[in-house]
Coordinates of C-alpha atoms in Angstrom, one line a residue:
Chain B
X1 CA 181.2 143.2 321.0
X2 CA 182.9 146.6 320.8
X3 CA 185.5 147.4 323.2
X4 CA 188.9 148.6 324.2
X5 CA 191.6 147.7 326.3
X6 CA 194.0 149.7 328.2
X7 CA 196.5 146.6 329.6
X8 CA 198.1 148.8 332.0
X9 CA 196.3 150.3 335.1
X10 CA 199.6 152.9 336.1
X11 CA 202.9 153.6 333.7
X12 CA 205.6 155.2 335.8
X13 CA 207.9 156.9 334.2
X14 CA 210.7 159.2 334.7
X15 CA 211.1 162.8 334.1
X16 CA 212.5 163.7 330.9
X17 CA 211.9 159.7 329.5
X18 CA 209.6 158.9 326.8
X19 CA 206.3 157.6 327.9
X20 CA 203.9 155.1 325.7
X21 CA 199.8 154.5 327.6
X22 CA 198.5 151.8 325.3
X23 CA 195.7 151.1 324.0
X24 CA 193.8 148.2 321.4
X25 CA 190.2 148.6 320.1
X26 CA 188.0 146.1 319.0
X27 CA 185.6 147.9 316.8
X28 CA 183.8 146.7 313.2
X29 CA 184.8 149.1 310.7
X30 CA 187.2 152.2 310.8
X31 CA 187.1 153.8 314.1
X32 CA 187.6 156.8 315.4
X33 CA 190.0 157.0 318.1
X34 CA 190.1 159.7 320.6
X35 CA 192.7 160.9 324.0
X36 CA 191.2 162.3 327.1
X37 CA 193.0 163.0 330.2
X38 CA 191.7 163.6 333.4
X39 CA 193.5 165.5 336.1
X40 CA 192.8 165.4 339.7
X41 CA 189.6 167.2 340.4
X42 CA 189.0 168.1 336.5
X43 CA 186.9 166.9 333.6
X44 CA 187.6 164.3 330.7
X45 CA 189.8 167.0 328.6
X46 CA 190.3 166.1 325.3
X47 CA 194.1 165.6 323.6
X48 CA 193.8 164.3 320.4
X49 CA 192.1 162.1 317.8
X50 CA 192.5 160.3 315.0
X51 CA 190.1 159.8 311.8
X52 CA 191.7 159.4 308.7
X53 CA 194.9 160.0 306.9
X54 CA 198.6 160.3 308.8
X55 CA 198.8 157.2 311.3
X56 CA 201.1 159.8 314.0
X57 CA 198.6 162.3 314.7
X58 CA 199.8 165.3 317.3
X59 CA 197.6 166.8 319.9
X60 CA 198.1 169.1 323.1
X61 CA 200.8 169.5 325.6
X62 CA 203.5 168.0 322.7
X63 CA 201.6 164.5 323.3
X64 CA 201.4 162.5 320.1
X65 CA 199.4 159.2 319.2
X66 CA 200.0 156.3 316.6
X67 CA 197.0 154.5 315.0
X68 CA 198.4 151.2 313.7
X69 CA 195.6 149.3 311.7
X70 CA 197.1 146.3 311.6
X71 CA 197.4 145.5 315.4
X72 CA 194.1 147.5 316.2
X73 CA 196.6 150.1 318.6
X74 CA 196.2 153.6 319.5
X75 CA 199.2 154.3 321.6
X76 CA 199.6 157.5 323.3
X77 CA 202.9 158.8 323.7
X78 CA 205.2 161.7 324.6
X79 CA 208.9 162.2 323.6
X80 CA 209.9 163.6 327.3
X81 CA 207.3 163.4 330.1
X82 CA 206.9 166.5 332.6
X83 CA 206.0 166.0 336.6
X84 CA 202.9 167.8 335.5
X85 CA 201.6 165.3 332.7
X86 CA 200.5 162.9 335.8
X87 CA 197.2 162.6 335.5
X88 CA 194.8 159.9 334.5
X89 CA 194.2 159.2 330.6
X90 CA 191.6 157.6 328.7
X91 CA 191.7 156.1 325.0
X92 CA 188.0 156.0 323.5
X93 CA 186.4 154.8 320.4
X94 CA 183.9 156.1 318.4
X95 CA 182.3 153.5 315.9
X96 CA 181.8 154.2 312.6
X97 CA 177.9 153.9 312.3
X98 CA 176.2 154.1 308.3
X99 CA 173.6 156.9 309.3
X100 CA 176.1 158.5 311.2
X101 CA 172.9 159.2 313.1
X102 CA 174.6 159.2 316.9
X103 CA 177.3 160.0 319.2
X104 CA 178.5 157.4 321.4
X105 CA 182.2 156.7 322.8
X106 CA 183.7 153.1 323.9
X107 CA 185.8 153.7 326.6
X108 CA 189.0 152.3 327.9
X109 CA 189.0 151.5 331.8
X110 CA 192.4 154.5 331.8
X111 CA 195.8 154.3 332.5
X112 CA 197.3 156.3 335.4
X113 CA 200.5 157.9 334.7
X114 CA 203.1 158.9 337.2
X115 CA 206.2 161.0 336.0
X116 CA 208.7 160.9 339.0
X117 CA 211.4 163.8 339.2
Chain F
X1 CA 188.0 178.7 325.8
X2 CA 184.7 177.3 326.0
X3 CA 183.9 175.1 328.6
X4 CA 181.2 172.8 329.6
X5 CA 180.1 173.5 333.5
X6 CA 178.3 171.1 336.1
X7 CA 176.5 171.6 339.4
X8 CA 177.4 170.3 341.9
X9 CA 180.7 169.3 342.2
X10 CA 179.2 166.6 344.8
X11 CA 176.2 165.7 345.7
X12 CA 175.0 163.4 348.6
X13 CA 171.7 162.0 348.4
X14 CA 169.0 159.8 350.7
X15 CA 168.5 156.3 349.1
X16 CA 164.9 156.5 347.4
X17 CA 165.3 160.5 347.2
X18 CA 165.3 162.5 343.8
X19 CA 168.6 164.4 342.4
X20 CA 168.9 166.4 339.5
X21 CA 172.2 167.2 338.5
X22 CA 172.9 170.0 336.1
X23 CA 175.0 171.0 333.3
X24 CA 175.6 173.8 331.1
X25 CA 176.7 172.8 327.5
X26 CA 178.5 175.0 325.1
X27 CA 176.7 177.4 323.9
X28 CA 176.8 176.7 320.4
X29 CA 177.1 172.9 320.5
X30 CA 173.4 171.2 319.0
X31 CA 174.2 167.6 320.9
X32 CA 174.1 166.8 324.7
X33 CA 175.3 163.4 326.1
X34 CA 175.6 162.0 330.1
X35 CA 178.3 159.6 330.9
X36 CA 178.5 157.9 334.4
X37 CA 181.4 156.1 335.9
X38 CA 181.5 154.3 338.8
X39 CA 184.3 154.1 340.7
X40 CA 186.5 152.0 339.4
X41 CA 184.8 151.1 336.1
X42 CA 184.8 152.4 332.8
X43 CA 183.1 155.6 331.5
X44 CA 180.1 154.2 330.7
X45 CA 177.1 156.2 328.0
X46 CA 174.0 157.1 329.3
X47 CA 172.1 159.2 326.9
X48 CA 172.0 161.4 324.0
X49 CA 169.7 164.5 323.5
X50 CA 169.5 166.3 320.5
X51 CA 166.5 169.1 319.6
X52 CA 164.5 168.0 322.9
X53 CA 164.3 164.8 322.7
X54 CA 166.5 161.8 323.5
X55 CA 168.0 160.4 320.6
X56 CA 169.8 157.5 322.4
X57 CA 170.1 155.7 325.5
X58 CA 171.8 152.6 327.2
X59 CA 170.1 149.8 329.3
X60 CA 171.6 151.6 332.1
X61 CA 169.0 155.0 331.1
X62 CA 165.9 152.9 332.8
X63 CA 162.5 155.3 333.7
X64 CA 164.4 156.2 336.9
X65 CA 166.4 158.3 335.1
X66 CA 165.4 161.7 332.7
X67 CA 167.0 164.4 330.6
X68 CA 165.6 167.6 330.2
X69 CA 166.6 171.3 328.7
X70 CA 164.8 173.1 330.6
X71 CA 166.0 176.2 328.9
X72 CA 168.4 177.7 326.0
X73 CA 171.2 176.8 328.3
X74 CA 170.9 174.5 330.5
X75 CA 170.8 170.2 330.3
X76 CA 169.8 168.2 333.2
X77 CA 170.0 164.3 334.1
X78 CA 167.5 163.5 336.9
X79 CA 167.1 160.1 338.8
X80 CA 164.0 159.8 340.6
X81 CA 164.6 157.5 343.1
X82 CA 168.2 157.0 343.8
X83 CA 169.7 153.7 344.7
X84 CA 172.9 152.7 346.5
X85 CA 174.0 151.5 342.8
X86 CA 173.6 154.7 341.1
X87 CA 176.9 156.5 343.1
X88 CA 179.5 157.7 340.6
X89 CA 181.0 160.4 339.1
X90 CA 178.6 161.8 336.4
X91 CA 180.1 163.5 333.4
X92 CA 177.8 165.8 330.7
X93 CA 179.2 166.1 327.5
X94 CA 178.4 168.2 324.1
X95 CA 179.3 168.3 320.8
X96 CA 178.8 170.7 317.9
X97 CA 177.8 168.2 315.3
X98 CA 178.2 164.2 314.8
X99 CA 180.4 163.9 311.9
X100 CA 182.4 161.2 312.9
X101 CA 185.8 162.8 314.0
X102 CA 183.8 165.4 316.2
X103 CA 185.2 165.7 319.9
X104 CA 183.2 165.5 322.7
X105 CA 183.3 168.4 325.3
X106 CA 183.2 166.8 328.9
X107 CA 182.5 168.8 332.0
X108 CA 184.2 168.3 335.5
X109 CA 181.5 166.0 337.0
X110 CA 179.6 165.5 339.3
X111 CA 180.1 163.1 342.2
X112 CA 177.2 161.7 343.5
X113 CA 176.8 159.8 346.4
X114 CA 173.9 157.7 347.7
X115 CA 173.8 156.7 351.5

C-alpha cells in the first residue's frame, strides 16, 4: 500500500539552528513529492515539490528539501529557523499513475515544528 | 495572489441534519478536489471533480456525501445526513491541470462539527 511516514510528531528547535522535518514514502514508481505547511488558523500552503531532476530542490520562505531515492526520503529542511516558521508541515505524495488520468495526494500524518527564541 | 476561499470557517451541525460547505476555487484552475481530516489523523481524499462530474472518489465519498458546481465559481461538498463521525476539518483544493508535478491549491477549511 502507498503511504508516508512522518516519524516525528514535533521537532523543536532553536532560533537561528538548522532544522530537518522528515519524511519516507512508500510509493510504486517515481513519485512526486510535495511541502505544505499549515499555520494556526490557515490553509494547507504549499512550499515546495519535487519531480524530476536536482535531488535539493528550493521552495518558499529559504526552506529547501532533499529527495534521496535510494532511502525513499524527502526531508524538509532550513539552514536557520525563524520564531515565525512554527507552524505545522505536511510531506505528501503524489503517485505516478500511466493515464495520468487523476489527482490524488498521500499524506503524511505532519510534524509540528516549534522554533524557540 | 490567487487564493482558494471556504465558507464557513466552522460549522456546527444537528446529527442526522444536512450541511453544505462551500468553496470558491481559482478562477482559472479546471480541477476541484475535497480533503477531510479528522482530528488527529491524516489528510485524507475525498473526491475529484473535473467538467461536472466526479472523476474520483474514496470509500470514505459514500451517497451521504455530494459535490456540485453549482455555478462558474463556486464548488460545494454536501453531506446529507451528518454523523457524529463526519467532524473534521474539511479542506477544498484546485489545480490548473494534472500533469504530474502540478500543485494543489488548498483553502483554509472548514471545521465542522456534529453534536
Amino acid at each position: 500500500a502507498q503511504s508516508v511516514a512522518q516519524p516525528e510528531d514535533q521537532v523543536n528547535v532553536a532560533e537561528g539552528n538548522p532544522l530537518t522535518v522528515k519524511c519516507t514514502y512508500s510509493v510504486s514508481g517515481n513519485p512526486y513529492l510535495f511541502w505544505y505547511v499549515q499555520y494556526p488558523n490557515r490553509g494547507l500552503q504549499f512550499l515546495l515539490k519535487y519531480i524530476t531532476g536536482d535531488n535539493l530542490v528550493k521552495g518558499s520562505y529559504g526552506f529547501e528539501a532533499e529527495f534521496n531515492k535510494s532511502q525513499t526520503s524527502f526531508h524538509l529542511k532550513k539552514p536557520s529557523a525563524l520564531v515565525s516558521d512554527s507552524a505545522l508541515y505536511f510531506c505528501a505524495v503524489r503517485a505516478p499513475r500511466a493515464m495520468d488520468s487523476n489527482y490524488q495526494l498521500i499524506w503524511g500524518a505532519g510534524t509540528k515544528l516549534i522554533i524557540k527564541p | 495572489e490567487p487564493e482558494v476561499t471556504q465558507t464557513p470557517s466552522h460549522q456546527v451541525t444537528q446529527m442526522g441534519q444536512e450541511v453544505i460547505l462551500r468553496c470558491v476555487p481559482i478562477s482559472n484552475h479546471l480541477y476541484f478536489y475535497w480533503y477531510r481530516q479528522i482530528l488527529g489523523q491524516k489528510v485524507e481524499f475525498l473526491v475529484s471533480f473535473y467538467n461536472n462530474e466526479i472523476s474520483e472518489k474514496s470509500e470514505i465519498f459514500d451517497d451521504q456525501f455530494s459535490v456540485e458546481r453549482p455555478d462558474g465559481s463556486n464548488f460545494t461538498l454536501k453531506i446529507r445526513s451528518t454523523k457524529l463521525e463526519d467532524s473534521a476539518m474539511y479542506f477544498c483544493a484546485s489545480t490548473h491541470g494534472l500533469r504530474g508535478g502540478t500543485e494543489a491549491f488548498f483553502g483554509q477549511g472548514t471545521r465542522l462539527t456534529v453534536v
